[in-house]
Amino acid sequence: MTWNWVEEYPVSDVLGSFTRSLSSVIEGLEYLVSAVSGSPSRVRVLLDDASSLSKLGGEKFDVVVTDPPYAYDVAYSELSDFYYVWLKRALSDSDGVSLRPRFLSEAFFDEFGVEIPIQWQVFAPKEVSENKGRFEHFKMNVSFRDLLARAFANILRLLKDDGLLVVYYVAKKPESWENLVDALWRVNGLELVTAFPVATESEESVVARGGKASVLGGYVSVWRKRVSAKPLDLDAVRESALAEIVDRVGGRLKVAGNFEGHTLWVYSYMAALEYLTSHYPVRAGGIELDSKGLLDYAVTLAFKALLRRTGVELHDRVAQAYLALRIIESERGGYVDSDVLSHVERAVGFGHVEMVKYGLLGEVEIGGPRVAKRKAFEVLAPRRETVDEVRRVYHYQRGKSPVLDCFRQLQLNALAKASVNCGVDVRRETVDFARALWSWVRLVFLMRMMLMLRPPG
């Protein structure tokens, strides 16, 4: 999808131009026509409501692919009225006084053949989305979580017992994912089979500057019905659960390649979620986890699995938070926004206010013109291999973490022969810290520091 740049090259035959985009639409339409023509029993195109699916009867399917609304991300009914009025005229006949159905009559006319003036009037109350103003206007005592769970329950009655549900979902806010997991795992008894991250928007995109760009934001996930209830007590099996997640991460990387940075984080997170959703109920700390608690544990176990895969032992929580931030930061500029930051907060157990206090984050504004600016946090890390840059970062972090103190001193020693004052135990942990940092974020000048980090003897 390249709509962001269509107007930049209106007639050139290049990616994103009007000409190329129009050709893609024509090719798609030609394919659909050829697929439907001559095979009425195999291919059907229906317009139906996901909450009823009345036109499908009692059929059962091997695979159902769906792209549900993204909570409050897009007000579909309100926005679509802009083109609804034009489509209604283009796809209907007229007797000079009023419109008459021709194509897709159910979208533009009610069951009595009376024209529906605007889409919002009829379809907004049926839309599965988070819109408090709409709920109040139509006096709907319901939530997005309820609507999503009901829609999936209706879809799943058409799925075979061994069938697969494929879901493409884009959201950055943790609550949106809690709603999805609640609808699928807790309410409808599904388990996650596999999932893959999707880069939904580029950083230059207008949509992205609105806050939706992130590899953490979009997944294609595959779900199936749980065969039986498999209770899980994480307090009793924490080590074996962690070992299982480490194995799953390793299997993913063998198939998908050796990723680093936030993509590695995502694959670890998905591996943890696959394991946890295969059980129900899941208990930890003596209580049964809801969907939010399950996602919190998925993030925590994923980060521990990453440490375990690297073969390090790291007890300094501030150093752990720094590692997590370096993994999850954006590839250009080293920024995180509040939604992405929530993953780190859950992984290490303290919030962004504490991370600012520990000198790990600085609050900034990023983006283009004022209308496109958004609040974010700079991950305070050296971006150049210079003494001044290391000292700039060390100014914020000095005295906040023994491991980071030792690490910065060793960096300055490598660059300017500065003195180093680290105990033997701290140096050992700094070795693990540097090894993990090298494995995950590939800093250029860390390799030559490894020899210096070894404790004497």
XYZ file of C-alpha atoms in Angstrom:
457
model
C 0.000 0.000 0.000
C 1.640 3.249 -1.142
C -1.107 5.863 -1.044
C 1.106 8.308 0.881
C 3.064 9.292 -2.239
C 0.489 9.083 -5.048
C 0.274 12.858 -5.522
C 4.049 13.306 -5.662
C 4.355 11.607 -9.096
C 0.921 12.060 -10.705
C 1.736 10.654 -14.170
C 5.118 8.913 -13.858
C 5.139 5.132 -14.017
C 6.910 4.680 -10.667
C 5.967 3.058 -7.385
C 3.362 5.217 -5.667
C 2.359 7.196 -8.747
C -1.223 7.616 -9.905
C -0.485 5.582 -13.043
C 1.018 2.654 -11.168
C -1.683 2.744 -8.487
C -4.437 2.750 -11.093
C -2.788 -0.200 -12.857
C -2.707 -2.121 -9.581
C -6.425 -1.513 -9.044
C -7.216 -2.659 -12.590
C -5.119 -5.807 -12.164
C -6.909 -6.578 -8.912
C -10.327 -6.135 -10.484
C -9.348 -8.296 -13.466
C -8.239 -11.054 -11.103
C -11.483 -10.914 -9.122
C -13.583 -11.030 -12.293
C -11.633 -14.019 -13.629
C -11.872 -15.802 -10.267
C -15.637 -15.359 -10.019
C -16.465 -15.993 -13.687
C -17.432 -19.573 -14.445
C -17.173 -20.786 -10.845
C -20.337 -19.719 -9.025
C -20.197 -22.694 -6.663
C -16.582 -22.015 -5.636
C -16.389 -18.231 -5.391
C -19.021 -15.939 -3.970
C -18.881 -12.272 -3.005
C -21.358 -11.348 -0.278
C -22.072 -8.193 1.682
C -23.071 -9.196 5.176
C -22.866 -8.125 8.815
C -20.150 -9.940 10.814
C -22.433 -9.960 13.844
C -25.074 -11.987 11.979
C -23.615 -13.596 8.781
C -27.138 -14.641 7.875
C -26.314 -15.291 4.201
C -23.945 -18.169 4.940
C -26.374 -20.510 6.638
C -24.829 -23.550 8.322
C -21.650 -23.770 6.259
C -18.320 -24.633 7.914
C -14.927 -23.387 6.735
C -11.323 -24.581 7.057
C -9.927 -21.044 7.234
C -11.487 -17.698 8.059
C -9.443 -14.545 7.327
C -10.566 -11.309 8.934
C -9.351 -7.745 9.388
C -11.343 -6.379 12.357
C -11.649 -2.664 13.172
C -8.788 -1.246 15.231
C -10.741 -0.018 18.252
C -10.910 3.814 18.104
C -8.237 4.181 15.411
C -10.663 4.927 12.561
C -14.262 6.157 12.778
C -15.331 4.150 9.727
C -19.022 5.054 9.546
C -18.444 8.778 9.947
C -15.534 8.948 7.489
C -17.083 6.731 4.830
C -20.081 9.012 4.391
C -17.770 11.280 2.402
C -17.726 8.794 -0.475
C -20.938 6.908 0.402
C -23.155 9.581 -1.168
C -21.198 9.393 -4.455
C -21.082 5.600 -4.586
C -24.799 5.447 -3.933
C -25.489 7.524 -7.034
C -22.939 5.729 -9.204
C -24.319 2.285 -8.320
C -28.037 3.128 -8.485
C -30.550 4.085 -11.180
C -32.747 7.159 -11.074
C -36.252 7.901 -12.321
C -35.595 11.626 -12.123
C -37.202 11.919 -8.705
C -35.492 9.293 -6.545
C -32.840 6.605 -6.728
C -33.654 2.976 -7.534
C -31.533 -0.063 -6.520
C -29.165 -1.479 -9.116
C -26.022 -2.831 -7.385
C -25.507 -3.558 -3.681
C -28.990 -2.450 -2.781
C -28.550 -3.589 0.832
C -25.819 -0.960 1.287
C -27.919 1.963 0.057
C -31.577 0.976 0.601
C -33.473 -0.574 3.497
C -35.571 -3.748 3.297
C -38.518 -1.701 1.925
C -36.450 -0.177 -0.898
C -36.281 3.239 0.779
C -33.019 5.105 0.261
C -30.684 5.313 3.282
C -29.649 9.005 3.329
C -26.287 8.587 5.073
C -24.396 5.488 6.149
C -23.756 6.707 9.696
C -27.482 6.852 10.421
C -27.982 3.102 9.936
C -24.605 1.404 10.180
C -22.838 3.316 12.971
C -24.758 1.486 15.765
C -23.634 -1.842 14.245
C -19.976 -0.942 13.904
C -17.536 -2.899 16.069
C -15.411 -0.036 17.330
C -14.595 2.111 20.352
C -16.518 5.372 20.088
C -17.884 6.804 23.324
C -19.674 9.665 21.580
C -21.471 7.215 19.304
C -22.353 4.951 22.246
C -23.907 7.908 24.056
C -25.776 9.176 20.970
C -27.380 5.812 20.241
C -27.772 4.994 23.977
C -25.691 1.835 23.603
C -24.713 0.241 26.922
C -21.789 -1.696 25.461
C -17.987 -1.641 25.043
C -15.621 -2.394 22.183
C -14.507 -5.511 24.056
C -18.104 -6.789 24.149
C -18.730 -6.011 20.478
C -15.498 -7.673 19.384
C -16.158 -10.810 21.443
C -19.699 -11.141 20.046
C -18.554 -10.701 16.448
C -15.824 -13.324 16.826
C -18.248 -15.721 18.539
C -20.538 -15.419 15.527
C -17.675 -15.945 13.071
C -16.358 -18.975 14.965
C -19.631 -20.884 14.662
C -18.761 -21.169 10.955
C -15.210 -22.437 11.585
C -14.500 -26.180 11.619
C -13.208 -27.612 14.888
C -9.735 -28.005 13.374
C -9.987 -24.803 11.329
C -7.799 -21.713 11.544
C -8.756 -18.099 12.181
C -6.339 -15.605 10.592
C -6.531 -12.084 12.019
C -4.789 -8.957 10.756
C -4.856 -6.392 13.534
C -3.098 -3.050 13.933
C -2.963 -1.199 17.241
C -0.307 0.312 19.468
C -2.205 0.963 22.663
C -2.055 -1.982 25.095
C -5.802 -1.764 25.802
C -6.603 -2.558 22.168
C -4.561 -5.763 22.334
C -6.129 -6.655 25.669
C -9.537 -6.423 23.988
C -8.458 -8.696 21.128
C -6.869 -11.317 23.387
C -9.875 -11.170 25.692
C -12.271 -11.788 22.795
C -10.263 -14.672 21.344
C -8.509 -16.358 24.272
C -10.703 -15.782 27.306
C -14.218 -15.475 25.859
C -14.063 -17.705 22.770
C -11.531 -20.327 23.827
C -8.846 -19.894 21.155
C -5.075 -20.274 21.340
C -2.455 -18.436 19.308
C -0.736 -20.737 16.797
C 1.691 -18.243 15.291
C 2.040 -14.540 14.525
C 4.208 -12.322 12.360
C 4.839 -8.579 12.665
C 3.834 -6.298 9.814
C 5.369 -2.866 9.199
C 2.147 -0.929 8.660
C 3.447 2.579 7.903
C 6.743 4.292 7.234
C 8.040 7.023 9.535
C 7.446 9.573 6.753
C 3.781 8.639 6.457
C 1.150 11.163 7.521
C -0.694 8.272 9.161
C 2.460 7.235 10.973
C 2.982 10.739 12.322
C -0.462 10.383 13.813
C 0.995 7.665 15.987
C 0.408 4.325 14.231
C 3.864 3.437 12.890
C 5.526 0.585 14.682
C 6.479 -2.995 14.110
C 4.854 -3.484 17.513
C 1.626 -2.168 16.100
C 0.621 -4.720 13.462
C 0.463 -8.520 13.385
C -0.953 -11.238 11.239
C -1.915 -13.838 13.836
C -3.288 -17.353 13.422
C -5.617 -18.862 16.037
C -7.348 -22.210 16.575
C -9.824 -23.645 19.042
C -8.318 -25.056 22.234
C -8.945 -28.785 22.303
C -9.304 -28.873 26.082
C -8.782 -26.711 29.124
C -5.132 -26.876 30.216
C -4.664 -24.988 33.497
C -1.283 -23.357 34.096
C 0.196 -22.168 37.385
C 3.176 -20.003 36.505
C 4.440 -19.997 40.079
C 4.886 -23.772 39.914
C 6.349 -24.067 36.406
C 8.136 -20.750 35.854
C 11.487 -22.308 34.913
C 10.018 -24.897 32.539
C 7.756 -22.234 31.022
C 10.779 -19.999 30.427
C 12.713 -22.892 28.864
C 9.771 -23.613 26.541
C 9.611 -19.971 25.418
C 13.384 -19.911 24.798
C 12.986 -22.991 22.560
C 10.093 -21.381 20.697
C 12.094 -18.207 20.088
C 14.980 -20.306 18.769
C 12.656 -22.146 16.396
C 11.229 -18.889 15.114
C 14.653 -17.447 14.404
C 15.746 -20.581 12.506
C 12.777 -20.198 10.183
C 12.640 -16.401 9.880
C 16.338 -15.553 10.138
C 18.431 -13.957 12.854
C 16.696 -10.697 13.618
C 17.873 -8.052 16.006
C 16.399 -5.008 17.689
C 12.661 -4.595 18.065
C 11.862 -7.371 15.563
C 13.639 -9.838 17.861
C 11.602 -8.415 20.743
C 8.365 -8.960 18.834
C 9.177 -12.567 17.953
C 10.010 -13.285 21.587
C 6.792 -11.622 22.716
C 4.757 -13.671 20.250
C 6.484 -16.891 21.350
C 5.546 -16.157 24.969
C 1.958 -15.374 23.997
C 1.682 -18.609 21.983
C 2.722 -20.606 25.030
C 0.461 -18.786 27.480
C -2.689 -18.803 25.325
C -2.413 -22.587 24.866
C -3.490 -22.794 28.531
C -6.622 -21.766 30.385
C -6.977 -20.677 33.081
C -3.544 -19.211 33.780
C -2.655 -18.353 37.358
C 0.210 -16.371 38.860
C 0.711 -14.968 42.344
C -2.298 -16.943 43.528
C -4.796 -15.255 41.184
C -6.297 -16.101 37.806
C -4.940 -13.797 35.105
C -7.244 -11.724 32.960
C -6.195 -10.720 29.440
C -4.198 -7.720 30.673
C -2.352 -9.882 33.179
C -1.643 -12.466 30.486
C -0.107 -9.833 28.186
C 1.951 -8.443 31.073
C 3.383 -11.880 31.770
C 4.008 -12.462 28.063
C 6.195 -9.337 27.924
C 8.027 -10.231 31.151
C 8.716 -13.822 30.081
C 9.777 -12.685 26.597
C 12.426 -10.363 28.035
C 13.686 -13.057 30.400
C 13.832 -15.467 27.453
C 15.956 -12.978 25.502
C 18.387 -12.751 28.414
C 18.444 -16.544 28.706
C 19.153 -16.962 24.980
C 22.086 -14.584 25.278
C 23.424 -16.643 28.170
C 23.724 -13.741 30.607
C 22.747 -13.137 34.204
C 21.781 -9.526 34.844
C 20.459 -8.367 38.232
C 20.823 -4.588 37.845
C 17.259 -3.484 36.977
C 18.362 -0.118 35.585
C 20.755 -1.900 33.223
C 17.924 -4.282 32.281
C 15.702 -1.317 31.430
C 18.461 0.226 29.308
C 18.849 -3.046 27.388
C 15.118 -3.269 26.784
C 14.991 0.338 25.552
C 17.884 -0.237 23.135
C 16.098 -3.264 21.674
C 12.769 -1.578 21.214
C 13.824 1.921 20.129
C 13.188 3.130 16.580
C 15.888 2.315 14.061
C 16.450 5.970 13.234
C 16.968 8.490 15.990
C 16.549 6.204 18.990
C 13.056 7.248 20.054
C 10.140 5.491 21.731
C 6.597 6.744 22.212
C 4.405 6.066 25.228
C 2.650 3.064 23.694
C 5.861 1.313 22.694
C 7.370 2.268 26.058
C 4.607 0.351 27.835
C 6.290 -2.896 26.695
C 9.489 -1.923 28.503
C 7.570 -0.821 31.591
C 5.917 -4.229 31.848
C 9.171 -6.079 31.155
C 11.269 -4.421 33.863
C 8.616 -3.420 36.378
C 8.940 0.349 36.610
C 7.483 3.260 34.694
C 8.818 5.950 32.392
C 9.024 8.519 35.209
C 11.595 6.324 36.948
C 13.426 5.755 33.652
C 13.732 9.521 33.215
C 15.019 9.775 36.792
C 17.625 7.075 36.101
C 18.856 8.975 33.037
C 17.616 6.406 30.514
C 15.058 8.642 28.778
C 14.603 12.274 27.833
C 11.264 13.771 26.841
C 11.219 15.255 23.316
C 8.931 16.214 20.434
C 9.503 14.543 17.073
C 7.916 14.761 13.636
C 7.640 17.420 10.961
C 5.479 20.560 11.022
C 3.586 21.449 14.166
C 0.467 19.539 13.109
C 2.574 16.384 12.672
C 4.572 16.603 15.894
C 4.109 14.009 18.589
C 5.426 13.513 22.099
C 8.109 10.875 22.442
C 11.126 9.907 24.519
C 14.753 9.866 23.423
C 16.621 6.780 24.581
C 19.752 8.300 26.120
C 22.562 6.374 24.460
C 25.710 7.475 22.612
C 24.908 7.877 18.916
C 28.522 8.522 17.883
C 31.816 7.015 18.998
C 33.168 10.195 20.558
C 34.233 11.231 24.039
C 31.801 14.162 24.089
C 28.846 11.941 23.138
C 29.614 9.338 25.805
C 30.078 12.099 28.397
C 26.757 13.685 27.361
C 24.917 10.450 28.128
C 26.969 9.650 31.240
C 26.013 13.042 32.675
C 22.407 11.790 33.024
C 23.248 8.253 34.163
C 26.146 8.748 36.574
C 25.532 7.101 39.954
C 22.176 5.559 38.937
C 23.386 2.016 38.163
C 26.664 0.257 39.080
C 26.673 -1.633 35.766
C 26.002 1.440 33.620
C 28.608 3.391 35.622
C 31.209 0.734 34.922
C 30.178 0.473 31.298
C 30.440 4.219 30.629
C 33.798 4.411 32.413
C 35.121 1.616 30.222
C 33.816 3.377 27.125
C 35.652 6.554 28.126
C 38.760 4.522 28.908
C 38.648 2.976 25.430
C 38.257 6.399 23.822
C 40.383 8.643 26.064
C 42.270 6.437 28.569
C 40.059 7.690 31.412
C 40.341 5.939 34.776
C 38.050 3.006 35.624
C 36.724 2.306 39.116
C 34.686 -0.936 39.043
C 34.651 -3.799 41.526
C 35.204 -7.393 40.374
C 31.543 -8.422 40.762
C 30.313 -5.345 38.927
C 32.762 -6.003 36.095
C 31.443 -9.558 35.770
C 27.889 -8.306 35.428
C 29.043 -5.614 33.016
C 30.530 -8.376 30.843
C 27.068 -9.964 30.631
C 25.503 -6.591 29.984
C 27.915 -5.819 27.129
C 27.457 -9.291 25.646
C 23.675 -8.878 25.575
C 23.945 -5.356 24.194
C 26.267 -6.548 21.440
C 23.963 -9.441 20.571
C 20.861 -7.289 20.410
C 21.751 -3.839 19.124
C 25.113 -4.392 17.389
C 26.957 -1.335 18.671
C 30.071 -0.824 16.573
C 32.640 -0.176 19.276
C 31.563 -2.762 21.871
C 33.622 -5.640 20.529
C 36.963 -4.096 21.341
C 35.738 -3.345 24.866
C 34.959 -6.970 25.696
C 38.587 -7.838 26.513
C 38.843 -4.834 28.811
C 35.661 -5.842 30.642
C 37.054 -9.183 31.827
C 37.725 -9.207 35.554
C 41.393 -9.656 36.503
C 42.517 -13.268 37.019
